[in-house]
Short mmCIF file of C-alpha atoms in Angstrom, two decimals:
data_model
loop_
_atom_site.label_atom_id
_atom_site.label_comp_id
_atom_site.label_asym_id
_atom_site.label_seq_id
_atom_site.Cartn_x
_atom_site.Cartn_y
_atom_site.Cartn_z
CA MET A 1 77.34 85.91 78.52
CA PRO A 2 79.75 89.06 79.75
CA GLU A 3 80.17 92.12 77.85
CA PRO A 4 83.54 92.06 75.77
CA GLN A 5 83.80 95.52 77.69
CA THR A 6 83.94 93.20 81.00
CA VAL A 7 86.02 90.21 79.44
CA ASP A 8 88.43 93.32 78.06
CA LYS A 9 88.50 94.88 81.60
CA ALA A 10 88.98 91.54 83.07
CA ARG A 11 92.08 90.49 81.35
CA LEU A 12 93.73 94.07 81.43
CA ASP A 13 93.17 93.96 85.77
CA ARG A 14 94.59 90.65 85.45
CA GLU A 15 97.79 91.28 82.86
CA PHE A 16 98.31 94.42 85.14
CA THR A 17 98.17 92.00 88.25
CA GLU A 18 101.19 90.22 86.61
CA LEU A 19 103.07 92.90 85.39
CA TYR A 20 103.34 94.26 88.91
CA ARG A 21 104.06 90.80 90.69
CA ALA A 22 107.11 90.62 88.32
CA HIS A 23 108.34 94.01 88.68
CA LEU A 24 107.66 95.07 92.48
CA ARG A 25 110.66 94.14 93.39
CA ASP A 26 112.68 95.92 90.61
CA VAL A 27 110.19 99.28 91.45
CA TYR A 28 111.06 99.12 94.64
CA SER A 29 114.68 98.56 94.52
CA TYR A 30 115.22 101.48 92.20
CA SER A 31 112.93 103.95 94.31
CA TYR A 32 114.71 102.61 97.56
CA TYR A 33 118.06 103.60 95.53
CA ARG A 34 116.89 107.07 94.37
CA VAL A 35 115.15 108.26 97.55
CA GLY A 36 117.25 106.88 100.38
CA ASN A 37 114.56 105.44 102.74
CA HIS A 38 112.20 102.36 102.85
CA HIS A 39 109.32 105.06 103.99
CA ASP A 40 109.54 106.99 100.93
CA ALA A 41 109.73 104.18 98.67
CA GLU A 42 107.42 102.40 99.78
CA ASP A 43 105.45 105.44 98.82
CA LEU A 44 107.12 106.37 95.33
CA THR A 45 106.49 102.17 94.42
CA THR A 46 102.84 102.55 95.03
CA GLN A 47 102.48 105.98 92.83
CA THR A 48 104.34 104.42 90.22
CA PHE A 49 101.90 101.36 89.93
CA LEU A 50 98.63 103.15 90.70
CA GLN A 51 99.90 105.75 87.74
CA ALA A 52 101.19 102.85 85.52
CA TYR A 53 97.14 101.23 86.23
CA ARG A 54 95.75 104.28 84.65
CA HIS A 55 97.68 104.35 81.41
CA PHE A 56 98.64 100.33 80.97
CA GLU A 57 95.82 100.17 78.26
CA ARG A 58 97.77 102.69 75.95
CA ALA A 59 101.01 101.32 76.71
CA GLN A 60 100.48 97.72 76.10
CA ARG A 61 98.88 99.02 72.78
CA GLU A 62 101.92 100.94 71.88
CA SER A 63 104.65 98.77 73.61
CA HIS A 64 104.12 96.55 70.22
CA GLY A 65 105.11 93.29 72.81
CA ARG A 66 108.50 94.69 73.97
CA PRO A 67 108.85 94.80 77.81
CA LEU A 68 107.41 97.11 80.42
CA ARG A 69 109.79 97.18 83.04
CA PRO A 70 111.37 100.10 81.17
CA TRP A 71 108.01 102.47 81.26
CA LEU A 72 107.18 101.47 84.64
CA ILE A 73 110.80 102.57 85.45
CA ARG A 74 110.45 105.71 83.95
CA ILE A 75 107.42 106.50 85.68
CA ALA A 76 109.03 106.18 89.12
CA HIS A 77 111.59 108.51 87.80
CA ASN A 78 109.72 111.02 87.10
CA LEU A 79 107.41 110.42 89.78
CA ALA A 80 110.76 110.54 92.19
CA ALA A 81 111.97 113.77 90.42
CA ASN A 82 108.48 115.42 91.61
CA LEU A 83 109.05 114.56 94.84
CA TYR A 84 112.55 116.08 94.98
CA ARG A 85 110.98 118.99 93.24
CA ASP A 86 107.75 119.19 95.38
CA ARG A 87 109.82 119.17 98.68
CA SER A 88 113.10 120.94 97.18
CA ARG A 89 114.99 118.71 98.45
CA LYS A 90 117.50 115.39 98.05
CA PRO A 91 117.59 112.52 100.14
CA GLN A 92 118.22 113.98 103.34
CA SER A 93 120.49 110.96 104.64
CA ALA A 94 122.90 108.65 103.22
CA LEU A 95 120.78 105.73 101.84
CA ASP A 96 119.77 103.70 104.61
CA ASP A 97 121.88 100.32 104.15
CA SER A 98 121.21 98.92 107.25
CA GLY A 99 118.23 96.98 105.95
CA PRO A 100 119.27 95.81 102.80
CA ILE A 101 123.04 95.03 102.78
CA ALA A 102 122.16 93.42 106.12
CA ALA A 103 119.77 91.11 104.82
CA LEU A 104 121.24 90.68 101.36
CA HIS A 105 125.02 89.69 101.99
CA THR A 106 126.13 86.81 104.26
CA THR A 107 127.76 87.03 107.54
CA GLU A 108 130.95 87.19 105.84
CA ASP A 109 130.68 89.79 103.62
CA LEU A 110 129.51 91.51 106.26
CA VAL A 111 132.68 91.61 108.14
CA GLN A 112 134.94 91.38 105.23
CA GLY A 113 133.56 94.00 103.09
CA ARG A 114 130.97 96.27 104.98
CA ASP A 115 132.97 99.43 105.25
CA GLU A 116 133.73 98.88 101.27
CA LEU A 117 130.00 98.32 100.28
CA ALA A 118 129.13 101.32 102.38
CA ARG A 119 132.23 103.54 100.69
CA ILE A 120 130.64 102.78 96.94
CA LEU A 121 127.11 103.21 97.82
CA GLU A 122 128.11 107.21 99.55
CA ALA A 123 130.17 107.36 96.38
CA VAL A 124 126.86 106.27 94.47
CA ASP A 125 124.90 108.95 96.22
CA GLN A 126 127.35 111.56 94.71
CA LEU A 127 127.37 110.99 91.44
CA PRO A 128 125.00 113.20 88.87
CA ASP A 129 121.67 112.38 88.38
CA ASP A 130 121.46 110.77 85.58
CA ARG A 131 124.90 108.70 86.22
CA ARG A 132 123.29 107.46 89.57
CA GLU A 133 120.15 105.63 87.77
CA ALA A 134 121.50 104.33 85.04
CA LEU A 135 123.91 102.70 87.44
CA ILE A 136 120.78 102.28 89.79
CA MET A 137 118.92 100.48 86.71
CA ARG A 138 122.25 98.28 85.69
CA PHE A 139 123.25 96.48 88.56
CA ALA A 140 120.53 97.12 90.94
CA LEU A 141 117.42 95.90 88.75
CA GLY A 142 120.06 93.99 86.17
CA MET A 143 118.63 96.17 83.20
CA ASP A 144 120.68 96.15 79.89
CA ASN A 145 121.78 98.69 77.92
CA ARG A 146 118.48 98.85 75.41
CA GLU A 147 116.22 99.01 78.36
CA ILE A 148 118.05 101.78 80.42
CA ALA A 149 118.11 103.58 77.46
CA ARG A 150 114.31 103.21 76.54
CA ALA A 151 113.63 104.10 80.70
CA LEU A 152 115.79 107.09 80.73
CA GLY A 153 114.71 107.90 76.65
CA ARG A 154 118.26 107.80 75.41
CA THR A 155 119.80 106.04 72.40
CA ASP A 156 121.00 102.75 72.94
CA GLY A 157 124.67 104.27 72.29
CA ALA A 158 124.72 107.22 74.71
CA THR A 159 122.90 105.17 77.13
CA LYS A 160 126.61 102.74 77.08
CA VAL A 161 129.16 105.92 77.24
CA LEU A 162 126.96 107.13 80.14
CA ILE A 163 127.10 104.01 81.83
CA HIS A 164 130.92 103.35 80.92
CA ARG A 165 131.59 107.18 82.33
CA ALA A 166 129.31 106.45 85.31
CA THR A 167 131.58 103.61 86.66
CA ARG A 168 134.49 104.99 85.54
CA GLN A 169 133.69 108.36 87.60
CA LEU A 170 132.42 106.31 90.89
CA GLN A 171 135.50 103.60 90.81
CA GLU A 172 137.74 107.43 91.19
CA ILE A 173 136.03 108.63 93.93
CA VAL A 174 135.97 105.34 95.66
CA GLU A 175 139.58 104.81 95.39
CA ALA A 176 140.17 108.45 96.20
CA THR A 177 138.08 108.07 99.86
CA MET B 1 141.45 97.45 91.64
CA SER B 2 140.15 95.98 88.02
CA GLU B 3 137.31 97.31 86.25
CA THR B 4 135.64 93.64 86.31
CA ASN B 5 136.23 93.40 90.44
CA PHE B 6 134.99 96.72 90.82
CA GLU B 7 131.65 95.63 88.53
CA SER B 8 131.07 93.09 90.54
CA MET B 9 131.46 95.13 94.31
CA LEU B 10 128.91 97.33 92.76
CA ARG B 11 126.75 94.84 92.05
CA ARG B 12 126.54 93.75 95.50
CA ALA B 13 126.79 97.09 96.82
CA LEU B 14 123.51 97.59 94.52
CA ALA B 15 121.79 94.20 95.58
CA PRO B 16 118.19 94.28 94.96
CA VAL B 17 116.07 95.65 97.87
CA GLU B 18 113.20 93.17 98.46
CA PRO B 19 109.65 95.39 99.54
CA PRO B 20 108.13 94.41 102.70
CA ALA B 21 106.07 91.74 102.63
CA ASP B 22 102.54 93.13 103.05
CA LEU B 23 103.50 95.98 100.60
CA ALA B 24 102.10 93.70 97.11
CA GLU B 25 98.73 93.02 99.35
CA ARG B 26 97.67 96.71 100.20
CA LEU B 27 98.71 98.24 96.28
CA GLU B 28 96.11 94.84 95.34
CA THR B 29 93.69 96.37 98.00
CA THR B 30 94.15 99.42 96.33
CA LEU B 31 93.92 99.16 93.07
CA GLN B 32 90.65 97.00 94.10
CA ASP B 33 89.04 99.83 95.43
CA LEU B 34 90.11 102.12 92.70
CA THR B 35 88.53 100.02 90.23
CA GLU B 36 85.57 99.72 92.13
CA MET B 37 85.20 103.34 92.77
CA ALA B 38 85.63 104.38 89.87
CA ALA B 39 82.88 101.96 88.51
CA ASP B 40 80.48 103.01 90.88
CA GLU B 41 81.18 106.67 89.96
CA LEU B 42 80.70 106.03 86.20
CA GLU B 43 77.30 104.32 86.91
CA SER B 44 75.89 107.25 89.37
CA TRP B 45 77.26 109.41 86.74
CA GLU B 46 75.30 108.16 83.78
CA LEU B 47 72.23 107.81 85.86
CA SER B 48 72.32 111.34 87.11
CA ALA B 49 73.35 112.74 84.48
CA MET B 50 69.92 112.47 82.50
CA ARG B 51 67.87 113.97 85.14
CA ASP B 52 69.94 117.08 85.03
CA PRO B 53 68.50 119.46 82.11
CA ARG B 54 72.27 120.86 82.01
CA ASN B 55 73.22 117.36 80.23
CA TRP B 56 70.31 117.57 77.98
CA ALA B 57 71.97 119.89 75.47
CA ARG B 58 74.66 117.73 73.70
CA PRO B 59 71.62 115.19 72.74
CA VAL B 60 69.30 117.58 71.41
CA ALA B 61 72.31 119.72 69.82
CA ALA B 62 73.01 115.92 67.98
CA ILE B 63 69.33 115.61 67.48
CA VAL B 64 68.72 119.30 65.36
CA ILE B 65 72.37 118.98 63.97
CA GLY B 66 71.73 115.36 62.59
CA GLY B 67 67.94 116.32 61.46
CA ALA B 68 69.18 119.38 59.57
CA ALA B 69 71.40 117.22 57.53
CA GLY B 70 69.59 114.75 56.62
CA THR B 71 66.66 117.92 55.09
CA GLY B 72 69.54 118.99 53.32
CA LEU B 73 70.51 115.71 52.29
CA VAL B 74 66.73 115.37 51.15
CA LEU B 75 66.95 118.49 49.25
CA LEU B 76 70.23 118.44 47.50
CA ARG B 77 69.64 114.66 46.26
CA ALA B 78 66.02 115.68 44.95
CA ARG B 79 66.99 119.16 43.23
CA ARG B 80 70.22 117.32 41.53
CA ARG B 81 67.08 114.68 39.97
CA ALA B 82 64.99 117.51 39.43
CA ALA B 83 66.85 119.35 37.05
CA GLN B 84 68.99 116.22 35.21
CA ARG B 85 64.87 115.77 34.17
CA ARG B 86 64.27 119.08 33.57
CA SER B 87 66.17 119.22 30.81
CA GLN B 88 64.30 116.26 29.27
CA THR B 89 60.52 116.73 29.97
CA GLY B 90 57.76 119.35 30.56
CA VAL B 91 57.82 121.97 33.49
CA MET B 92 55.21 120.39 35.51
CA ASP B 93 56.01 117.12 34.79
CA ALA B 94 59.81 117.48 36.61
CA ALA B 95 57.57 119.50 39.26
CA GLU B 96 55.49 117.04 39.91
CA LYS B 97 58.40 113.68 40.33
CA ALA B 98 61.00 116.13 41.96
CA LEU B 99 57.84 116.63 44.93
CA ARG B 100 58.13 112.52 44.36
CA GLU B 101 61.27 112.28 44.84
CA VAL B 102 61.69 114.40 48.18
CA PHE B 103 58.65 112.15 49.75
CA SER B 104 60.58 108.74 48.86
CA GLU B 105 64.02 110.19 49.86
CA ALA B 106 62.56 111.41 52.78
CA ARG B 107 60.89 107.91 54.06
CA ARG B 108 64.10 106.16 53.08
CA LEU B 109 66.22 108.14 55.09
CA ALA B 110 63.61 108.23 58.02
CA ARG B 111 64.44 104.20 57.56
#
């Protein structure tokens, strides 16, 4: 008969596998929009899940059944901040938009709206970090205010205001160009 | 542009990005490797740890501290009972009973 500790470990590994399968795209999308290229996004995603794996048991215990996506995004957020600090740089180029946009939009979209979408992406890049992150979480990951608040370590009210201001500022930038 | 239209454009601009097809597989392999390495490391540490005299300090200290605490407890209980009886019987009786208490308390703790 297997030891209880072995059973727990097996259960934990199984649950972690489910977690990363469910949220791999979220973490990758966040990383991509945060760092601006696929190579660093891949690195950041891998590091995020390795770190998450190390602290998974505690996170599960302390989450009291709440979703773990904000926790994962918070790890990615901290690692991305470290990455910039270490390299003392922002993304070197605007988002490498040919990949995701070409892959996820129809031909008609590409003809009619590509310029506009590209202008929006450039404007997103000009936002202050916290506003840019809030918009990525809301629109790329579809997170609600509460999840974003948990990921950013803010209150629900402050997050709602942040998203509203970010959207308004972004619209002003786009309309001014 | 209305706010709703702008949000809809924003949603299209920030469409989710699919990770490379093999990323999940590579990540799974890395995690599996890490788990196995951690298990191997722990096992070899446990075996080698007791061969190294520097790692004996902890178990020895635990035995010494545990032993001292046990002895202290035996003496304390025996003295308390002896003091209770001294007030009721003679000095010799009390000494004999105290000695017996020390032995029986020590036997009880040793079990």
